[in-house]
Short mmCIF file of C-alpha atoms in Angstrom, two decimals:
data_model
loop_
_atom_site.label_atom_id
_atom_site.label_comp_id
_atom_site.label_asym_id
_atom_site.label_seq_id
_atom_site.Cartn_x
_atom_site.Cartn_y
_atom_site.Cartn_z
CA UNK A 224 82.65 87.97 115.57
CA UNK A 225 86.24 87.26 116.23
CA UNK A 226 87.23 83.63 117.44
CA UNK A 227 90.28 83.07 119.43
CA UNK A 228 91.79 79.65 120.72
CA UNK A 229 94.24 80.07 123.61
CA UNK A 230 96.36 76.56 124.22
CA UNK A 231 98.92 76.81 126.75
CA UNK A 232 99.89 74.53 129.76
CA UNK A 233 100.76 77.63 131.75
CA UNK A 234 98.28 79.77 133.52
CA UNK A 235 100.44 82.79 133.34
CA UNK A 236 101.08 82.61 129.96
CA UNK A 237 96.95 82.16 129.52
CA UNK A 238 96.19 85.26 131.79
CA UNK A 239 98.91 87.49 129.33
CA UNK A 240 97.05 86.49 126.29
CA UNK A 241 93.78 87.10 127.50
CA UNK A 242 94.43 90.24 129.01
CA UNK A 243 95.85 91.37 125.27
CA UNK A 244 92.62 89.91 123.89
CA UNK A 245 90.62 91.99 125.93
CA UNK A 246 92.07 95.24 124.99
CA UNK A 247 89.64 94.71 121.72
CA UNK A 248 86.43 93.34 123.59
CA UNK A 249 85.28 97.23 123.77
CA UNK A 250 84.98 97.38 120.16
CA UNK A 251 84.47 93.67 119.09
CA UNK A 252 82.75 90.69 120.24
CA UNK A 253 85.40 88.19 120.99
CA UNK A 254 84.67 84.34 121.57
CA UNK A 255 87.62 82.97 123.34
CA UNK A 256 88.17 78.85 124.12
CA UNK A 257 91.08 78.63 126.54
CA UNK A 258 92.60 74.80 126.91
CA UNK A 259 95.79 73.58 128.58
CA UNK A 260 96.89 70.44 125.97
CA UNK A 261 97.19 70.00 122.50
CA UNK A 262 94.41 67.32 121.92
CA UNK A 263 91.98 69.55 123.44
CA UNK A 264 93.35 72.28 121.27
CA UNK A 265 92.86 70.16 118.41
CA UNK A 266 89.55 69.45 119.25
CA UNK A 267 88.17 73.11 119.30
CA UNK A 268 90.04 73.74 116.21
CA UNK A 269 87.98 70.75 114.44
CA UNK A 270 84.41 71.88 115.86
CA UNK A 271 85.05 75.59 115.31
CA UNK A 272 86.05 78.04 112.89
CA UNK A 273 88.71 79.89 114.86
CA UNK A 274 90.30 83.04 113.19
CA UNK A 275 93.47 83.18 115.20
CA UNK A 276 95.10 80.58 117.68
CA UNK A 277 97.83 81.09 120.15
CA UNK A 278 99.44 77.69 120.66
CA UNK A 279 102.37 76.89 122.88
CA UNK A 280 105.05 74.70 121.32
CA UNK A 281 105.30 72.35 124.22
CA UNK A 282 101.83 71.54 124.79
CA UNK A 283 101.31 68.27 126.67
CA UNK A 284 99.26 65.45 124.64
CA UNK A 285 100.00 67.09 121.17
CA UNK A 286 103.14 69.13 121.26
CA UNK A 287 102.04 72.46 119.34
CA UNK A 288 103.61 71.90 115.96
CA UNK A 289 101.82 68.62 115.88
CA UNK A 290 98.54 70.79 116.58
CA UNK A 291 99.25 73.26 113.62
CA UNK A 292 100.25 70.01 111.18
CA UNK A 293 96.52 68.62 112.06
CA UNK A 294 94.78 72.04 111.08
CA UNK A 295 94.58 71.39 107.43
CA UNK A 296 91.54 70.30 106.24
CA UNK A 297 89.74 71.47 109.63
CA UNK A 298 87.03 74.25 109.84
CA UNK A 299 90.27 76.31 110.91
CA UNK A 300 92.54 75.49 108.22
CA UNK A 301 92.70 79.43 107.49
CA UNK A 302 93.31 80.69 110.79
CA UNK A 303 95.96 82.85 112.22
CA UNK A 304 98.71 80.70 114.04
CA UNK A 305 100.60 82.31 116.76
CA UNK A 306 103.09 80.05 118.29
CA UNK A 307 104.81 80.70 122.01
CA UNK A 308 107.57 79.17 123.64
CA UNK A 309 110.62 79.94 125.54
CA UNK A 310 112.66 79.23 122.84
CA UNK A 311 112.13 77.45 119.15
CA UNK A 312 114.38 74.81 117.83
CA UNK A 313 115.05 74.31 114.25
CA UNK A 314 112.75 71.18 114.21
CA UNK A 315 109.83 73.04 115.35
CA UNK A 316 110.39 76.10 113.28
CA UNK A 317 110.70 74.00 109.99
CA UNK A 318 107.26 72.25 110.78
CA UNK A 319 105.50 75.67 111.79
CA UNK A 320 106.91 77.34 108.81
CA UNK A 321 106.04 74.24 106.63
CA UNK A 322 102.37 74.22 108.04
CA UNK A 323 101.59 77.92 107.18
CA UNK A 324 101.90 79.08 110.66
CA UNK A 325 102.22 83.03 111.27
CA UNK A 326 104.04 83.93 113.89
CA UNK A 327 106.35 83.31 116.91
CA UNK A 328 105.87 85.06 120.47
CA UNK A 329 109.10 84.30 122.59
CA UNK A 330 108.09 84.07 126.60
CA UNK A 331 108.09 86.10 128.63
CA UNK A 332 105.78 88.36 126.24
CA UNK A 333 103.68 91.00 127.02
CA UNK A 334 100.05 91.73 126.75
CA UNK A 335 100.63 94.33 124.30
CA UNK A 336 102.44 91.88 122.16
CA UNK A 337 99.17 90.09 121.88
CA UNK A 338 97.05 93.09 121.38
CA UNK A 339 98.90 93.92 118.50
CA UNK A 340 98.31 90.26 116.84
CA UNK A 341 94.72 90.43 117.31
CA UNK A 342 94.71 94.14 115.72
CA UNK A 343 96.40 92.44 112.92
CA UNK A 344 94.00 89.72 112.69
CA UNK A 345 91.28 92.49 112.82
CA UNK A 346 92.96 94.24 109.90
CA UNK A 347 93.41 91.18 107.77
CA UNK A 348 89.20 90.43 108.14
CA UNK A 349 88.54 93.94 107.09
CA UNK A 350 87.77 93.90 103.30
CA UNK A 351 90.37 96.50 101.79
CA UNK A 352 88.64 98.10 98.48
CA UNK A 353 91.16 97.19 95.57
CA UNK A 354 91.31 97.98 92.03
CA UNK A 355 92.63 95.97 89.47
CA UNK A 356 93.67 97.43 86.20
CA UNK A 357 94.76 95.44 83.53
CA UNK A 358 93.56 95.28 79.67
CA UNK A 359 93.80 91.32 79.89
CA UNK A 360 90.62 89.80 81.05
CA UNK A 361 92.25 86.60 82.16
CA UNK A 362 95.45 88.36 83.63
CA UNK A 363 92.53 90.11 85.92
CA UNK A 364 90.73 87.12 86.74
CA UNK A 365 94.24 85.56 87.75
CA UNK A 366 95.00 88.32 89.75
CA UNK A 367 91.47 88.03 91.42
CA UNK A 368 92.41 84.45 92.33
CA UNK A 369 95.34 85.27 93.84
CA UNK A 370 94.30 87.98 96.20
CA UNK A 371 91.55 85.38 97.35
CA UNK A 372 94.20 83.26 98.40
CA UNK A 373 96.11 86.07 100.51
CA UNK A 374 95.36 86.27 104.48
CA UNK A 375 93.86 89.57 103.82
CA UNK A 376 90.38 90.33 102.57
CA UNK A 377 89.57 92.42 99.46
CA UNK A 378 86.94 93.94 98.03
CA UNK A 379 87.89 93.71 94.42
CA UNK A 380 86.57 95.87 91.61
CA UNK A 381 88.20 95.77 88.16
CA UNK A 382 88.90 98.04 85.01
CA UNK A 383 90.37 97.27 81.78
CA UNK A 384 92.21 100.33 81.31
CA UNK A 385 93.42 103.60 82.40
CA UNK A 386 90.39 105.50 81.11
CA UNK A 387 87.94 103.07 82.92
CA UNK A 388 90.59 103.34 86.38
CA UNK A 389 90.39 107.16 86.57
CA UNK A 390 86.51 107.16 86.35
CA UNK A 391 86.42 104.30 89.22
CA UNK A 392 89.11 106.39 91.28
CA UNK A 393 86.77 109.05 91.41
CA UNK A 394 84.54 107.45 93.76
CA UNK A 395 86.89 107.80 96.49
CA UNK A 396 86.62 104.17 97.50
CA UNK A 397 89.70 102.45 96.39
CA UNK A 398 92.73 102.02 99.13
CA UNK A 399 94.81 100.47 96.84
CA UNK A 400 95.34 99.77 93.17
CA UNK A 401 97.07 97.21 91.37
CA UNK A 402 97.70 97.99 87.78
CA UNK A 403 99.39 96.51 84.58
CA UNK A 404 102.46 98.60 83.32
CA UNK A 405 101.93 97.62 79.63
CA UNK A 406 98.34 98.66 78.60
CA UNK A 407 97.23 100.32 75.26
CA UNK A 408 96.87 104.12 75.58
CA UNK A 409 98.00 105.46 78.53
CA UNK A 410 100.70 103.04 80.60
CA UNK A 411 100.80 102.27 84.44
CA UNK A 412 102.97 104.80 84.99
CA UNK A 413 100.42 107.72 83.51
CA UNK A 414 97.78 106.05 85.36
CA UNK A 415 99.73 106.18 88.45
CA UNK A 416 100.42 110.05 88.10
CA UNK A 417 96.57 110.41 87.21
CA UNK A 418 95.93 108.76 90.57
CA UNK A 419 98.35 110.67 92.42
CA UNK A 420 96.30 114.03 91.21
CA UNK A 421 93.02 112.30 92.77
CA UNK A 422 94.84 111.25 96.24
CA UNK A 423 98.36 110.94 97.82
CA UNK A 424 97.14 107.97 100.11
CA UNK A 425 96.10 105.29 97.75
CA UNK A 426 98.46 102.40 97.38
CA UNK A 427 99.58 102.05 93.72
CA UNK A 428 101.41 98.73 93.03
CA UNK A 429 102.52 98.18 89.29
CA UNK A 430 102.47 94.60 87.88
CA UNK A 431 105.15 93.79 85.21
CA UNK A 432 106.69 90.75 83.44
CA UNK A 433 109.57 92.71 82.95
CA UNK A 434 112.84 93.80 85.10
CA UNK A 435 111.84 97.00 86.75
CA UNK A 436 114.89 98.85 87.71
CA UNK A 437 114.94 101.17 84.64
CA UNK A 438 111.58 102.96 85.85
CA UNK A 439 112.78 103.60 89.17
CA UNK A 440 112.74 107.33 88.65
CA UNK A 441 110.17 107.66 86.62
CA UNK A 442 108.03 105.38 89.53
CA UNK A 443 109.60 107.50 92.44
CA UNK A 444 108.46 110.85 90.76
CA UNK A 445 104.94 109.63 90.25
CA UNK A 446 104.69 108.04 93.53
CA UNK A 447 104.26 104.12 92.92
CA UNK A 448 104.39 102.53 96.24
CA UNK A 449 106.24 99.14 94.48
CA UNK A 450 106.51 96.54 91.94
CA UNK A 451 105.06 93.11 91.95
CA UNK A 452 107.26 90.84 89.40
CA UNK A 453 104.65 88.42 87.50
CA UNK A 454 104.14 85.77 88.50
CA UNK A 455 103.56 86.65 91.81
CA UNK A 456 101.78 84.93 94.78
CA UNK A 457 99.39 85.26 97.39
CA UNK A 458 102.47 85.81 99.88
CA UNK A 459 103.75 88.28 97.76
CA UNK A 460 100.07 90.13 98.30
CA UNK A 461 100.55 89.06 102.30
CA UNK A 462 103.93 90.94 101.91
CA UNK A 463 102.27 94.16 99.88
CA UNK A 464 99.47 94.57 102.76
CA UNK A 465 102.03 94.30 105.58
CA UNK A 466 104.23 97.04 104.34
CA UNK A 467 101.23 99.15 103.37
CA UNK A 468 99.50 98.84 106.52
CA UNK A 469 102.44 99.03 108.26
CA UNK A 470 102.41 95.94 110.43
CA UNK A 471 105.37 94.17 111.40
CA UNK A 472 106.54 91.35 109.22
CA UNK A 473 105.74 87.62 110.79
CA UNK A 474 108.17 85.38 112.09
CA UNK A 475 107.07 82.80 109.35
CA UNK A 476 106.16 85.16 106.65
CA UNK A 477 107.34 84.40 103.20
CA UNK A 478 108.21 86.99 100.68
CA UNK A 479 110.40 87.72 97.84
CA UNK A 480 112.30 90.85 96.49
CA UNK A 481 109.52 92.36 94.71
CA UNK A 482 110.19 96.31 95.24
CA UNK A 483 112.92 97.81 92.91
CA UNK A 484 113.51 100.79 95.26
CA UNK A 485 113.21 101.69 98.71
CA UNK A 486 110.69 104.57 98.76
CA UNK A 487 108.78 104.95 102.14
CA UNK A 488 105.41 103.23 102.38
CA UNK A 489 102.23 105.54 102.67
CA UNK A 490 100.13 104.59 105.89
CA UNK A 491 96.47 103.57 104.68
CA UNK A 492 94.05 106.02 105.78
#
């Protein structure tokens, strides 16, 4: 089940959002709360675990940014927040960004814009099978913790080296691999080449503490999707997933330059 909040004083805007949500009702059970002011929106967010919230910036009672700032610590503190307005001033944008809003829809928008965001939320909530490969148990544990902080959901497995990773990959289960570059025996590049022999669709991202530009040619040759420079964050994982799943980048997304070359991303199967 997906729980969605629509908070807007305009009945026209509420109808457009609801039409976009309805596109997905044949495949998912979706519970929708619709309110027309900020106080009512915050009350819903406190009482229920909302997954996706469409919140007008200029709500009466409490403004949209004020509502978003009050979400932390409620049942809905991890919900995907989409702000809506005819325009977005600097103060509102700073507040929304600071309080982890996800995206902004400029009015007037189309129901397809809403439908795409609901589809994004569904993708985020669908656990992606991922394999973490690192000879250090401590680093694997740290990587798991970072993945758990991402907006996306993961079904996480671990391998302590290339040999155990290849054995795991033969199951055909995994869509993503995060592998360390420096490992005893076969390194990350060799592992990536072996993975490519098994599948051309698996996303392979290499983790390294070192500058990676010298690996560009080898990485492109074996089909590595990109690099994650250590230390990385849950926001960096979000950026990887947006690229891998070919989801448009959000207005308030946080990312840094982690890719050392511009190879086209592979579409997840």
